[in-house]
XYZ file of N, CA, C and O in Angstrom:
608
model
N -0.607 3.844 33.508
C -1.740 4.016 32.624
C -2.030 2.731 31.847
O -3.186 2.388 31.639
N -0.995 2.030 31.414
C -1.203 0.839 30.596
C -1.884 -0.278 31.383
O -2.657 -1.045 30.819
N -1.624 -0.347 32.681
C -2.324 -1.338 33.507
C -3.822 -1.054 33.533
O -4.642 -1.968 33.504
N -4.179 0.213 33.575
C -5.595 0.601 33.546
C -6.214 0.202 32.210
O -7.321 -0.346 32.172
N -5.505 0.451 31.114
C -6.026 0.089 29.790
C -6.243 -1.414 29.675
O -7.266 -1.858 29.137
N -5.298 -2.192 30.175
C -5.451 -3.651 30.145
C -6.659 -4.069 30.972
O -7.451 -4.912 30.551
N -6.846 -3.457 32.126
C -8.001 -3.772 32.973
C -9.312 -3.463 32.230
O -10.249 -4.256 32.243
N -9.359 -2.309 31.584
C -10.565 -1.926 30.822
C -10.819 -2.944 29.719
O -11.951 -3.395 29.535
N -9.781 -3.319 28.991
C -9.943 -4.296 27.917
C -10.464 -5.625 28.452
O -11.378 -6.216 27.885
N -9.888 -6.097 29.544
C -10.259 -7.395 30.089
C -11.664 -7.412 30.689
O -12.318 -8.449 30.711
N -12.131 -6.270 31.170
C -13.416 -6.238 31.860
C -14.568 -5.668 31.036
O -15.727 -5.855 31.399
N -14.265 -4.971 29.958
C -15.291 -4.384 29.098
C -14.932 -4.731 27.658
O -14.177 -4.011 27.004
N -15.455 -5.827 27.165
C -15.036 -6.355 25.869
C -15.359 -5.458 24.702
O -14.814 -5.634 23.622
N -16.237 -4.507 24.905
C -16.581 -3.565 23.838
C -16.658 -2.174 24.443
O -17.047 -2.022 25.596
N -16.311 -1.161 23.684
C -16.365 0.202 24.227
C -17.758 0.594 24.730
O -17.872 1.290 25.731
N -18.793 0.116 24.050
C -20.146 0.484 24.484
C -20.554 -0.220 25.784
O -21.542 0.152 26.407
N -19.799 -1.218 26.212
C -20.060 -1.883 27.493
C -19.378 -1.153 28.646
O -19.646 -1.440 29.814
N -18.533 -0.226 28.314
C -17.781 0.527 29.313
C -18.707 1.571 29.954
O -19.449 2.262 29.252
N -18.670 1.704 31.274
C -19.509 2.721 31.917
C -19.025 4.132 31.591
O -17.914 4.310 31.066
N -19.838 5.117 31.930
C -19.431 6.503 31.684
C -18.171 6.813 32.500
O -17.859 6.115 33.467
N -17.429 7.833 32.096
C -16.137 8.112 32.740
C -16.204 8.273 34.266
O -15.313 7.808 34.968
N -17.227 8.902 34.754
C -17.340 9.103 36.210
C -17.485 7.765 36.945
O -16.805 7.505 37.940
N -18.369 6.922 36.441
C -18.577 5.609 37.053
C -17.330 4.731 36.871
O -16.924 4.019 37.789
N -16.713 4.803 35.709
C -15.500 4.027 35.452
C -14.384 4.470 36.400
O -13.651 3.634 36.933
N -14.274 5.761 36.642
C -13.280 6.276 37.583
C -13.481 5.672 38.962
O -12.520 5.233 39.604
N -14.720 5.625 39.415
C -15.010 5.033 40.735
C -14.640 3.559 40.766
O -14.043 3.077 41.724
N -14.997 2.820 39.710
C -14.686 1.387 39.663
C -13.182 1.149 39.662
O -12.688 0.285 40.376
N -12.473 1.916 38.856
C -11.028 1.748 38.777
C -10.348 2.120 40.094
O -9.399 1.465 40.522
N -10.858 3.147 40.729
C -10.318 3.551 42.022
C -10.581 2.476 43.071
O -9.705 2.158 43.877
N -11.760 1.884 43.035
C -12.115 0.832 43.991
C -11.225 -0.407 43.801
O -10.932 -1.120 44.766
N -10.786 -0.657 42.573
C -9.921 -1.794 42.291
C -8.500 -1.527 42.798
O -7.738 -2.459 43.022
N -8.156 -0.248 42.950
C -6.847 0.077 43.496
C -5.919 0.868 42.601
O -4.754 1.068 42.936
N -6.414 1.334 41.464
C -5.578 2.147 40.591
C -5.444 3.557 41.160
O -6.363 4.071 41.796
N -4.291 4.160 40.928
C -4.012 5.520 41.384
C -4.800 6.526 40.553
O -5.021 6.326 39.359
N -5.164 7.619 41.181
C -5.973 8.656 40.536
C -5.322 9.194 39.266
O -5.999 9.363 38.241
N -4.012 9.471 39.310
C -3.359 10.033 38.124
C -3.301 9.026 36.981
O -3.445 9.382 35.814
N -3.125 7.730 37.306
C -3.143 6.681 36.285
C -4.516 6.599 35.615
O -4.626 6.455 34.403
N -5.546 6.689 36.445
C -6.920 6.624 35.943
C -7.192 7.797 35.015
O -7.718 7.621 33.908
N -6.823 9.000 35.438
C -7.082 10.185 34.621
C -6.317 10.135 33.301
O -6.874 10.466 32.261
N -5.061 9.709 33.353
C -4.278 9.584 32.117
C -4.937 8.595 31.159
O -5.037 8.842 29.959
N -5.389 7.471 31.702
C -6.023 6.446 30.865
C -7.340 6.947 30.278
O -7.635 6.710 29.102
N -8.129 7.652 31.079
C -9.415 8.153 30.584
C -9.220 9.215 29.501
O -9.962 9.237 28.508
N -8.229 10.067 29.675
C -7.926 11.072 28.643
C -7.478 10.370 27.363
O -7.913 10.712 26.264
N -6.622 9.362 27.513
C -6.135 8.614 26.356
C -7.288 7.891 25.660
O -7.387 7.897 24.436
N -8.177 7.274 26.436
C -9.337 6.571 25.853
C -10.280 7.531 25.140
O -10.825 7.195 24.089
N -10.452 8.725 25.693
C -11.295 9.726 25.034
C -10.675 10.128 23.693
O -11.385 10.271 22.688
N -9.359 10.271 23.665
C -8.674 10.572 22.405
C -8.796 9.438 21.412
O -8.957 9.669 20.208
N -8.748 8.210 21.910
C -8.917 7.041 21.040
C -10.315 7.040 20.430
O -10.471 6.840 19.219
N -11.324 7.285 21.245
C -12.708 7.313 20.750
C -12.879 8.424 19.706
O -13.493 8.212 18.656
N -12.308 9.577 19.990
C -12.418 10.703 19.062
C -11.713 10.395 17.739
O -12.245 10.646 16.661
N -10.516 9.828 17.815
C -9.768 9.487 16.602
C -10.477 8.406 15.799
O -10.526 8.474 14.571
N -11.020 7.406 16.485
C -11.726 6.330 15.795
C -12.982 6.861 15.097
O -13.290 6.469 13.975
N -13.697 7.772 15.757
C -14.913 8.340 15.173
C -14.604 9.256 14.004
O -15.338 9.279 13.021
N -13.509 10.021 14.107
C -13.190 10.975 13.047
C -12.489 10.319 11.868
O -12.284 10.946 10.844
N -12.109 9.045 12.038
C -11.480 8.329 10.933
C -10.038 8.716 10.732
O -9.551 8.744 9.607
N -9.307 9.015 11.803
C -7.889 9.352 11.691
C -7.174 8.298 10.865
O -7.317 7.114 11.110
N -6.438 8.762 9.893
C -5.647 7.839 9.082
C -6.369 7.271 7.887
O -5.843 6.413 7.206
N -7.569 7.742 7.581
C -8.283 7.176 6.450
C -8.136 8.038 5.195
O -8.769 7.770 4.193
N -7.283 9.028 5.250
C -7.103 9.918 4.106
C -6.106 9.387 3.099
O -5.930 8.193 2.932
N -5.394 10.309 2.449
C -4.443 9.915 1.416
C -3.332 9.066 1.984
O -2.985 9.151 3.151
N -2.802 8.221 1.125
C -1.678 7.395 1.532
C -2.056 6.191 2.355
O -1.210 5.594 2.985
N -3.328 5.822 2.359
C -3.712 4.672 3.169
C -4.246 3.526 2.317
O -4.967 2.684 2.795
N -3.878 3.507 1.034
C -4.290 2.422 0.160
C -3.457 1.179 0.390
O -2.463 1.205 1.103
N -3.839 0.076 -0.239
C -3.135 -1.180 -0.011
C -1.674 -1.162 -0.465
O -0.862 -1.905 0.053
N -1.309 -0.322 -1.407
C 0.070 -0.256 -1.891
C 0.826 0.933 -1.302
O 1.922 1.247 -1.754
N 0.242 1.601 -0.311
C 0.895 2.777 0.246
C 2.097 2.394 1.105
O 2.183 1.288 1.623
N 3.023 3.339 1.210
C 4.198 3.130 2.037
C 4.219 4.217 3.097
O 4.071 5.392 2.794
N 4.380 3.820 4.346
C 4.358 4.774 5.447
C 5.762 5.309 5.703
O 6.692 4.551 5.925
N 5.903 6.620 5.634
C 7.162 7.273 5.972
C 6.953 7.914 7.346
O 6.056 8.735 7.526
N 7.771 7.516 8.299
C 7.636 8.026 9.662
C 8.365 9.352 9.816
O 9.482 9.525 9.320
N 7.721 10.263 10.514
C 8.351 11.535 10.856
C 9.446 11.284 11.890
O 9.353 10.328 12.663
N 10.458 12.130 11.939
C 11.498 11.956 12.962
C 10.924 11.904 14.387
O 11.375 11.108 15.207
N 9.926 12.731 14.656
C 9.322 12.726 16.001
C 8.616 11.395 16.287
O 8.660 10.888 17.412
N 7.974 10.816 15.263
C 7.328 9.509 15.443
C 8.381 8.427 15.673
O 8.212 7.560 16.545
N 9.461 8.488 14.917
C 10.539 7.497 15.059
C 11.145 7.559 16.459
O 11.450 6.529 17.058
N 11.282 8.766 16.976
C 11.849 8.930 18.315
C 10.922 8.355 19.383
O 11.382 7.707 20.321
N 9.618 8.588 19.249
C 8.661 8.107 20.255
C 8.391 6.607 20.141
O 8.190 5.930 21.146
N 8.383 6.086 18.914
C 8.064 4.679 18.708
C 9.280 3.770 18.838
O 9.192 2.690 19.419
N 10.374 4.171 18.259
C 11.569 3.334 18.271
C 11.514 2.271 17.183
O 10.451 1.952 16.641
N 12.672 1.726 16.856
C 12.792 0.758 15.767
C 11.980 -0.514 16.005
O 11.358 -1.038 15.085
N 11.994 -1.013 17.235
C 11.287 -2.264 17.534
C 9.781 -2.123 17.327
O 9.140 -2.986 16.723
N 9.213 -1.020 17.796
C 7.772 -0.807 17.632
C 7.398 -0.566 16.174
O 6.379 -1.073 15.700
N 8.218 0.198 15.460
C 7.957 0.428 14.036
C 8.038 -0.900 13.285
O 7.203 -1.190 12.417
N 9.006 -1.724 13.622
C 9.108 -3.048 13.005
C 7.889 -3.908 13.283
O 7.409 -4.625 12.402
N 7.359 -3.822 14.489
C 6.172 -4.596 14.842
C 4.948 -4.115 14.061
O 4.163 -4.921 13.553
N 4.795 -2.803 13.945
C 3.689 -2.246 13.160
C 3.801 -2.717 11.715
O 2.811 -3.142 11.107
N 5.001 -2.658 11.161
C 5.232 -3.096 9.782
C 4.914 -4.576 9.618
O 4.296 -4.987 8.627
N 5.314 -5.387 10.596
C 5.012 -6.820 10.563
C 3.502 -7.056 10.530
O 3.010 -7.830 9.700
N 2.762 -6.397 11.428
C 1.309 -6.591 11.463
C 0.658 -6.129 10.166
O -0.256 -6.773 9.656
N 1.143 -5.035 9.629
C 0.590 -4.524 8.377
C 0.896 -5.479 7.221
O 0.010 -5.803 6.425
N 2.121 -5.970 7.127
C 2.490 -6.871 6.030
C 1.796 -8.225 6.153
O 1.575 -8.902 5.152
N 1.428 -8.616 7.376
C 0.696 -9.861 7.580
C -0.787 -9.708 7.245
O -1.538 -10.685 7.259
N -1.204 -8.472 6.942
C -2.585 -8.231 6.549
C -3.566 -8.109 7.701
O -4.774 -8.131 7.488
N -3.060 -7.950 8.920
C -3.972 -7.860 10.066
C -4.120 -6.435 10.594
O -4.957 -6.180 11.448
N -3.317 -5.519 10.066
C -3.395 -4.123 10.488
C -3.490 -3.250 9.245
O -2.471 -2.825 8.684
N -4.726 -3.013 8.775
C -4.881 -2.173 7.584
C -4.352 -0.754 7.846
O -4.245 -0.320 8.990
N -4.040 -0.039 6.785
C -3.438 1.288 6.891
C -4.222 2.238 7.799
O -3.608 2.934 8.617
N -5.555 2.308 7.721
C -6.256 3.221 8.635
C -6.056 2.857 10.117
O -5.894 3.741 10.953
N -6.019 1.561 10.408
C -5.767 1.136 11.794
C -4.323 1.428 12.184
O -4.050 1.813 13.317
N -3.414 1.252 11.248
C -2.009 1.584 11.501
C -1.885 3.039 11.918
O -1.202 3.378 12.882
N -2.568 3.910 11.187
C -2.502 5.336 11.500
C -3.111 5.634 12.866
O -2.617 6.499 13.595
N -4.152 4.916 13.221
C -4.762 5.083 14.538
C -3.796 4.620 15.631
O -3.652 5.278 16.665
N -3.107 3.528 15.404
C -2.107 3.034 16.361
C -1.003 4.072 16.528
O -0.616 4.414 17.659
N -0.499 4.595 15.429
C 0.572 5.592 15.490
C 0.095 6.854 16.201
O 0.796 7.412 17.055
N -1.110 7.292 15.888
C -1.684 8.473 16.531
C -1.751 8.293 18.039
O -1.345 9.151 18.811
N -2.265 7.162 18.476
C -2.429 6.917 19.915
C -1.097 6.654 20.607
O -0.914 7.013 21.765
N -0.161 6.045 19.900
C 1.158 5.810 20.496
C 1.900 7.128 20.693
O 2.520 7.347 21.735
N 1.828 7.994 19.707
C 2.524 9.274 19.829
C 1.794 10.221 20.780
O 2.408 11.143 21.315
N 0.512 9.977 21.020
C -0.242 10.802 21.966
C 0.265 10.630 23.398
O 0.032 11.492 24.248
N 0.982 9.539 23.662
C 1.548 9.316 24.986
C 2.548 10.438 25.303
O 2.675 10.855 26.443
N 3.247 10.907 24.275
C 4.145 12.036 24.450
C 5.534 11.699 24.938
O 6.332 12.593 25.212
N 5.828 10.433 25.073
C 7.166 9.997 25.478
C 7.462 8.668 24.807
O 6.531 7.980 24.375
N 8.720 8.305 24.691
C 9.047 7.025 24.044
C 8.352 5.849 24.734
O 8.222 5.823 25.960
N 7.869 4.915 23.905
C 7.196 3.738 24.446
C 7.953 2.494 24.022
O 8.638 2.491 23.007
N 7.813 1.439 24.805
C 8.449 0.169 24.454
C 7.453 -0.706 23.695
O 6.282 -0.352 23.528
N 7.918 -1.850 23.254
C 7.092 -2.748 22.450
C 5.881 -3.253 23.229
O 4.787 -3.365 22.671
N 6.043 -3.539 24.508
C 4.902 -4.009 25.305
C 3.793 -2.970 25.363
O 2.612 -3.295 25.267
N 4.165 -1.703 25.514
C 3.166 -0.631 25.529
C 2.489 -0.524 24.167
O 1.264 -0.351 24.083
N 3.262 -0.649 23.099
C 2.678 -0.590 21.764
C 1.676 -1.725 21.551
O 0.618 -1.524 20.958
N 1.991 -2.898 22.052
C 1.077 -4.034 21.906
C -0.252 -3.759 22.602
O -1.318 -4.116 22.080
N -0.211 -3.095 23.737
C -1.449 -2.724 24.430
C -2.219 -1.712 23.592
O -3.442 -1.796 23.469
N -1.513 -0.769 22.989
C -2.165 0.226 22.134
C -2.839 -0.452 20.940
O -3.981 -0.140 20.603
N -2.150 -1.404 20.305
C -2.738 -2.141 19.180
C -4.020 -2.847 19.645
O -5.058 -2.780 18.980
N -3.946 -3.490 20.778
C -5.110 -4.189 21.323
C -6.266 -3.220 21.565
O -7.415 -3.511 21.230
N -5.968 -2.055 22.120
C -7.011 -1.067 22.401
C -7.599 -0.477 21.122
O -8.778 -0.123 21.094
N -6.812 -0.381 20.064
C -7.346 0.102 18.786
C -8.351 -0.915 18.241
O -9.451 -0.547 17.828
N -7.994 -2.191 18.267
C -8.958 -3.216 17.858
C -10.216 -3.113 18.710
O -11.332 -3.159 18.200
N -10.046 -2.987 20.012
C -11.162 -2.894 20.962
C -12.054 -1.703 20.632
O -13.268 -1.825 20.598
N -11.428 -0.539 20.370
C -12.206 0.677 20.120
C -13.056 0.571 18.863
O -14.103 1.205 18.758
N -12.602 -0.239 17.907
C -13.337 -0.412 16.654
C -14.304 -1.582 16.716
O -14.967 -1.903 15.731
N -14.366 -2.231 17.869
C -15.271 -3.369 18.047
C -14.842 -4.592 17.262
O -15.667 -5.429 16.909
N -13.546 -4.698 16.996
C -13.036 -5.828 16.222
C -12.260 -6.774 17.125
O -11.502 -6.333 17.986
N -12.455 -8.046 16.899
C -11.718 -9.079 17.628
C -10.442 -9.375 16.860
O -10.493 -9.738 15.687
N -9.279 -9.199 17.494
C -8.034 -9.525 16.781
C -7.991 -11.006 16.422
O -8.488 -11.846 17.171
N -7.412 -11.313 15.265
C -7.328 -12.725 14.882
C -6.234 -13.427 15.682
O -5.522 -12.809 16.471
N -6.100 -14.719 15.483
C -5.183 -15.539 16.272
C -3.738 -15.064 16.153
O -2.992 -15.080 17.136
N -3.327 -14.630 14.959
C -1.961 -14.139 14.776
C -1.694 -12.938 15.671
O -0.673 -12.861 16.346
N -2.622 -12.000 15.667
C -2.453 -10.795 16.476
C -2.410 -11.165 17.958
O -1.541 -10.708 18.696
N -3.349 -11.978 18.398
C -3.377 -12.367 19.810
C -2.103 -13.088 20.208
O -1.556 -12.858 21.292
N -1.600 -13.951 19.346
C -0.356 -14.660 19.629
C 0.790 -13.668 19.774
O 1.587 -13.749 20.708
N 0.881 -12.716 18.863
C 1.949 -11.726 18.914
C 1.820 -10.795 20.108
O 2.813 -10.326 20.658
N 0.590 -10.529 20.536
C 0.375 -9.597 21.637
C 0.583 -10.230 23.003
O 0.994 -9.554 23.944
N 0.289 -11.528 23.126
C 0.263 -12.119 24.456
C 1.285 -13.205 24.741
O 1.558 -13.487 25.898
N 1.821 -13.844 23.738
C 2.724 -14.961 23.980
C 4.166 -14.480 23.841
O 4.549 -13.926 22.809
N 4.952 -14.698 24.891
C 6.364 -14.317 24.850
C 7.080 -15.185 23.819
O 6.777 -16.379 23.698
N 8.009 -14.609 23.058
C 8.696 -15.381 22.013
C 9.299 -16.694 22.520
O 9.255 -17.700 21.832
N 9.842 -16.709 23.726
C 10.453 -17.932 24.233
C 9.427 -19.003 24.605
O 9.785 -20.161 24.783
N 8.143 -18.619 24.712
C 7.095 -19.584 25.048
C 6.348 -20.117 23.835
O 5.441 -20.936 23.964
N 6.682 -19.634 22.637
C 5.979 -20.072 21.437
C 6.401 -21.462 21.040
O 7.570 -21.827 21.152
N 5.435 -22.241 20.573
C 5.717 -23.577 20.065
C 6.005 -23.478 18.569
O 5.274 -22.825 17.832
N 7.047 -24.105 18.137
C 7.382 -24.115 16.711
C 6.771 -25.374 16.121
O 6.985 -26.475 16.618
N 6.008 -25.200 15.053
C 5.312 -26.326 14.426
C 6.151 -26.921 13.326
O 6.767 -26.305 12.572
């Protein structure tokens, strides 16, 4: 599913540029993605669109001084590394609390534990769904392997 999401991100820079689900299914199938991968990705993208429109995470506890307490089920699905990454992005000021909640919502919607690479794709797709271009820090963290980073 994550390969499909990356393909969608790379080929449709904005959600409104994305074709309708039926046409997108045909395009993805023609590129060589498996039917079940395509369906999982489309269901996940529909949930992302719905969550973004409904403002998931914009309620109480999302102010600048708020502290996020993770539920045991969220901790199990996200893992320490992913939670640490979310905290890093939030403390760096590039992932506001409402976006953090959207990332957590979409990550836990997978329904199984995810690794850091999968979480990075989810973060990227959340920015994409909101029509926002991630800043250089986010892009560096999402795409450059730690061993390939240049130290200034």
